[in-house]
Short mmCIF file of C-alpha atoms in Angstrom, two decimals:
data_model
loop_
_atom_site.label_atom_id
_atom_site.label_comp_id
_atom_site.label_asym_id
_atom_site.label_seq_id
_atom_site.Cartn_x
_atom_site.Cartn_y
_atom_site.Cartn_z
CA VAL A 1 104.69 55.22 105.70
CA HIS A 2 103.31 58.68 105.03
CA VAL A 3 105.65 61.69 105.18
CA ILE A 4 103.68 64.78 106.16
CA ALA A 5 105.25 68.22 105.71
CA VAL A 6 104.01 70.66 108.36
CA THR A 7 104.33 73.71 106.10
CA GLN A 8 103.13 71.98 102.93
CA PRO A 9 100.65 69.26 103.95
CA VAL A 10 99.72 66.86 101.17
CA ASP A 11 97.07 64.16 101.28
CA THR A 12 99.06 61.02 100.43
CA SER A 13 96.07 58.73 100.70
CA ASN A 14 95.42 59.10 96.95
CA ALA A 15 97.50 58.86 93.75
CA ASN A 16 97.45 62.58 93.04
CA GLY A 17 98.76 63.44 96.49
CA ILE A 18 101.54 60.84 96.24
CA LEU A 19 102.59 62.20 92.83
CA PHE A 20 102.62 65.79 94.11
CA GLN A 21 104.68 64.84 97.15
CA ASP A 22 107.16 62.91 95.00
CA MET A 23 107.59 66.00 92.82
CA GLN A 24 108.22 68.13 95.91
CA GLN A 25 110.88 65.69 97.12
CA ILE A 26 112.57 65.54 93.71
CA PHE A 27 112.89 69.34 93.61
CA SER A 28 114.09 69.40 97.22
CA ARG A 29 116.76 66.86 96.39
CA TRP A 30 117.78 68.86 93.32
CA ASP A 31 118.07 71.98 95.48
CA ASN A 32 120.23 70.12 98.00
CA GLU A 33 122.51 68.80 95.26
CA GLN A 34 122.89 72.31 93.85
CA ARG A 35 123.84 73.65 97.27
CA LYS A 36 126.29 70.78 97.75
CA GLN A 37 127.87 71.42 94.36
CA ASN A 38 128.31 75.12 95.08
CA ALA A 39 129.68 74.44 98.56
CA ILE A 40 132.26 71.92 97.27
CA ALA A 41 133.33 74.33 94.52
CA GLY A 42 133.86 77.03 97.13
CA MET A 43 135.82 74.67 99.37
CA LYS A 44 138.07 73.62 96.47
CA THR A 45 138.80 77.25 95.67
CA LYS A 46 139.77 78.00 99.27
CA PHE A 47 141.90 74.85 99.55
CA ASN A 48 143.82 75.81 96.41
CA LYS A 49 144.51 79.21 97.98
CA GLY A 50 146.02 77.51 101.04
CA GLU A 51 143.00 78.02 103.31
CA TRP A 52 141.94 75.07 105.48
CA VAL A 53 138.14 75.06 105.66
CA THR A 54 137.30 71.86 107.56
CA LEU A 55 137.94 70.82 111.16
CA THR A 56 141.50 71.52 112.26
CA PRO A 57 143.73 68.77 113.68
CA MET A 58 144.51 68.51 117.38
CA GLY A 59 146.78 71.31 118.56
CA TYR A 60 145.18 74.12 116.56
CA ASP A 61 142.53 76.74 117.21
CA ILE A 62 140.60 78.95 114.80
CA ILE A 63 140.55 82.60 115.79
CA ARG A 64 138.89 85.55 114.07
CA SER A 65 140.37 89.02 114.22
CA ASN A 66 139.27 92.07 112.23
CA GLY A 67 137.19 89.84 109.99
CA LEU A 68 140.11 87.54 109.25
CA ARG A 69 140.12 83.82 110.03
CA LYS A 70 143.41 82.42 111.30
CA ILE A 71 144.50 78.92 112.34
CA VAL A 72 147.05 79.11 115.15
CA VAL A 73 148.87 76.68 117.43
CA ASN A 74 147.32 76.33 120.89
CA GLU A 75 148.77 75.01 124.17
CA GLU A 76 148.18 71.39 123.16
CA GLY A 77 150.01 72.11 119.94
CA LYS A 78 153.06 73.29 121.86
CA LEU A 79 153.15 69.92 123.62
CA LEU A 80 152.73 68.09 120.33
CA LYS A 81 155.72 70.03 119.02
CA LYS A 82 157.76 68.47 121.79
CA ALA A 83 156.48 65.05 120.67
CA PHE A 84 157.80 65.68 117.16
CA GLN A 85 161.14 66.82 118.56
CA TRP A 86 161.41 63.74 120.79
CA LYS A 87 160.54 61.48 117.88
CA GLY A 88 163.20 63.20 115.82
CA THR A 89 165.81 62.13 118.35
CA GLY A 90 164.74 58.49 118.04
CA MET A 91 162.57 58.28 121.15
CA LYS A 92 160.00 55.44 121.19
CA ASN A 93 156.30 56.24 121.03
CA GLU A 94 155.68 54.69 124.45
CA GLN A 95 158.15 57.09 126.08
CA ILE A 96 156.71 60.03 124.14
CA LEU A 97 153.21 59.17 125.39
CA ALA A 98 154.50 58.93 128.95
CA ASN A 99 156.24 62.31 128.66
CA LEU A 100 153.11 63.94 127.25
CA LYS A 101 150.99 62.43 130.03
CA SER A 102 153.33 63.87 132.65
CA LEU A 103 152.80 67.28 131.04
CA GLY A 104 149.01 66.90 131.17
CA LEU A 105 148.28 65.67 127.64
CA ASN A 106 146.90 62.13 127.61
CA ILE A 107 146.45 60.58 124.14
CA TYR A 108 146.48 57.00 122.91
CA LYS A 109 149.14 55.39 120.72
CA GLN A 110 147.11 55.31 117.49
CA LYS A 111 146.33 59.01 117.88
CA LEU A 112 150.02 59.83 118.28
CA THR A 113 150.91 57.83 115.17
CA LYS A 114 148.25 59.69 113.19
CA ILE A 115 149.54 63.05 114.43
CA LEU A 116 153.18 62.30 113.61
CA SER A 117 152.26 61.33 110.05
CA ASN A 118 150.02 64.35 109.36
CA PRO A 119 151.80 66.88 107.08
CA PHE A 120 149.40 69.62 108.24
CA TYR A 121 151.75 70.19 111.19
CA CYS A 122 154.59 71.21 108.86
CA GLY A 123 152.34 73.52 106.85
CA ILE A 124 151.35 71.13 104.05
CA MET A 125 147.68 70.55 103.23
CA CYS A 126 146.36 67.24 101.88
CA HIS A 127 142.66 66.69 101.34
CA GLY A 128 140.39 64.63 99.10
CA LEU A 129 139.06 67.78 97.44
CA LEU A 130 142.59 68.62 96.28
CA GLU A 131 142.51 65.47 94.12
CA GLY A 132 146.04 64.34 94.93
CA LYS A 133 147.68 67.76 95.03
CA VAL A 134 149.52 69.08 98.08
CA ILE A 135 149.28 72.78 98.92
CA GLU A 136 151.37 75.00 101.16
CA GLY A 137 148.86 76.16 103.75
CA ASN A 138 148.44 79.65 105.20
CA HIS A 139 148.10 78.28 108.73
CA GLU A 140 150.79 78.49 111.40
CA LYS A 141 153.42 75.77 111.13
CA LEU A 142 154.04 73.63 114.17
CA ILE A 143 157.32 72.13 112.90
CA SER A 144 159.66 72.46 109.93
CA HIS A 145 159.50 70.37 106.76
CA GLU A 146 162.87 68.87 107.64
CA LEU A 147 161.72 67.64 111.04
CA PHE A 148 158.55 66.12 109.56
CA LEU A 149 160.57 64.21 106.94
CA LYS A 150 162.99 63.02 109.61
CA VAL A 151 160.22 61.86 111.96
CA ASN A 152 158.59 59.87 109.14
CA ALA A 153 161.90 58.56 107.78
CA ILE A 154 161.23 60.08 104.35
CA ASN A 155 164.28 60.56 102.15
CA ILE A 156 163.66 63.09 99.39
CA GLN A 157 167.15 62.69 97.92
CA ALA A 158 167.43 60.97 94.56
CA PRO A 159 168.79 57.39 94.71
CA LYS A 160 172.54 57.13 94.16
CA PHE A 161 172.71 53.55 92.98
CA GLY A 162 172.98 54.28 89.27
CA VAL A 163 169.67 52.56 88.51
CA HIS A 164 168.00 53.69 85.33
CA HIS A 165 164.26 54.27 85.70
CA SER A 166 162.46 54.09 82.37
CA LYS A 167 159.12 55.76 81.72
CA GLU A 168 155.94 53.75 81.29
CA ASN A 169 155.59 52.33 77.79
CA GLU A 170 152.24 52.99 76.15
CA GLU A 171 152.67 49.80 74.12
CA LEU A 172 152.62 47.71 77.32
CA PRO A 173 149.54 48.94 79.22
CA LEU A 174 148.98 45.60 80.99
CA LYS A 175 152.48 45.39 82.48
CA LYS A 176 152.33 44.88 86.28
CA PHE A 177 148.53 44.50 86.10
CA VAL A 178 148.33 41.01 84.54
CA THR A 179 149.68 38.17 86.67
CA CYS A 180 151.09 34.77 85.78
CA ALA A 181 148.64 31.87 86.09
CA ASP A 182 151.40 29.61 87.46
CA CYS A 183 153.37 31.68 90.00
CA GLY A 184 151.06 34.68 90.49
CA LYS A 185 153.79 37.26 89.82
CA PRO A 186 152.99 40.27 87.60
CA PHE A 187 154.03 40.25 83.92
CA THR A 188 156.67 42.50 82.50
CA GLY A 189 157.12 43.38 78.82
CA TYR A 190 159.76 43.66 76.14
CA ILE A 191 160.13 44.32 72.42
CA VAL A 192 161.56 42.06 69.72
CA LYS A 193 163.43 44.70 67.76
CA LYS A 194 163.63 42.71 64.52
CA LYS A 195 159.87 42.26 64.42
CA LYS A 196 159.08 45.53 66.21
CA ILE A 197 156.46 43.64 68.23
CA TYR A 198 155.91 43.87 71.98
CA TYR A 199 155.41 40.78 74.14
CA TYR A 200 154.55 40.08 77.77
CA LYS A 201 156.39 37.56 79.92
CA CYS A 202 156.50 36.36 83.52
CA ARG A 203 159.03 38.06 85.77
CA THR A 204 159.93 34.84 87.58
CA THR A 205 163.14 33.25 86.31
CA GLY A 206 162.47 29.83 84.79
CA CYS A 207 158.71 30.12 84.97
#
């Protein structure tokens, strides 16, 4: 296979031409990687400022006014807001889909589930470029944080069962990662205080 550039034709029927073309492609790839690196850096900066720079979820439009870029709720978004409110009252997804269809918005069940679990609608941004962080976005909120948590059955209150949660012990790095050869359950760890030595053991009683 011979790749022939229209603007920079190279005779690839000989070794010199092949070498020259390979060099051109290497520099082209380097240029592309540089552009990619700069673009990603710019996207990360905007994300950390609360600006959403990729495609918006269903229910939003991007408008530009006086040189400013805004993400606002559209007519579909107003219907999706009703879906969140219905879900908050305990309504089943099937009934929500039927209600939306009667109002002119026809979506499938998996799409609805994805929408209801997307924090973007309550103003929170999550994206791979944020590397695990969540950012309060500058876009228009469709629903409140409280309604989103209720819809997704998320309880942000601390547990009230009096259970003590200890921090990870640096002396037991393999805890929960190594499993028992007999029962397959993950190992836990403990210290023999007299010896000041840490040991691993199976979690299963009697194993």
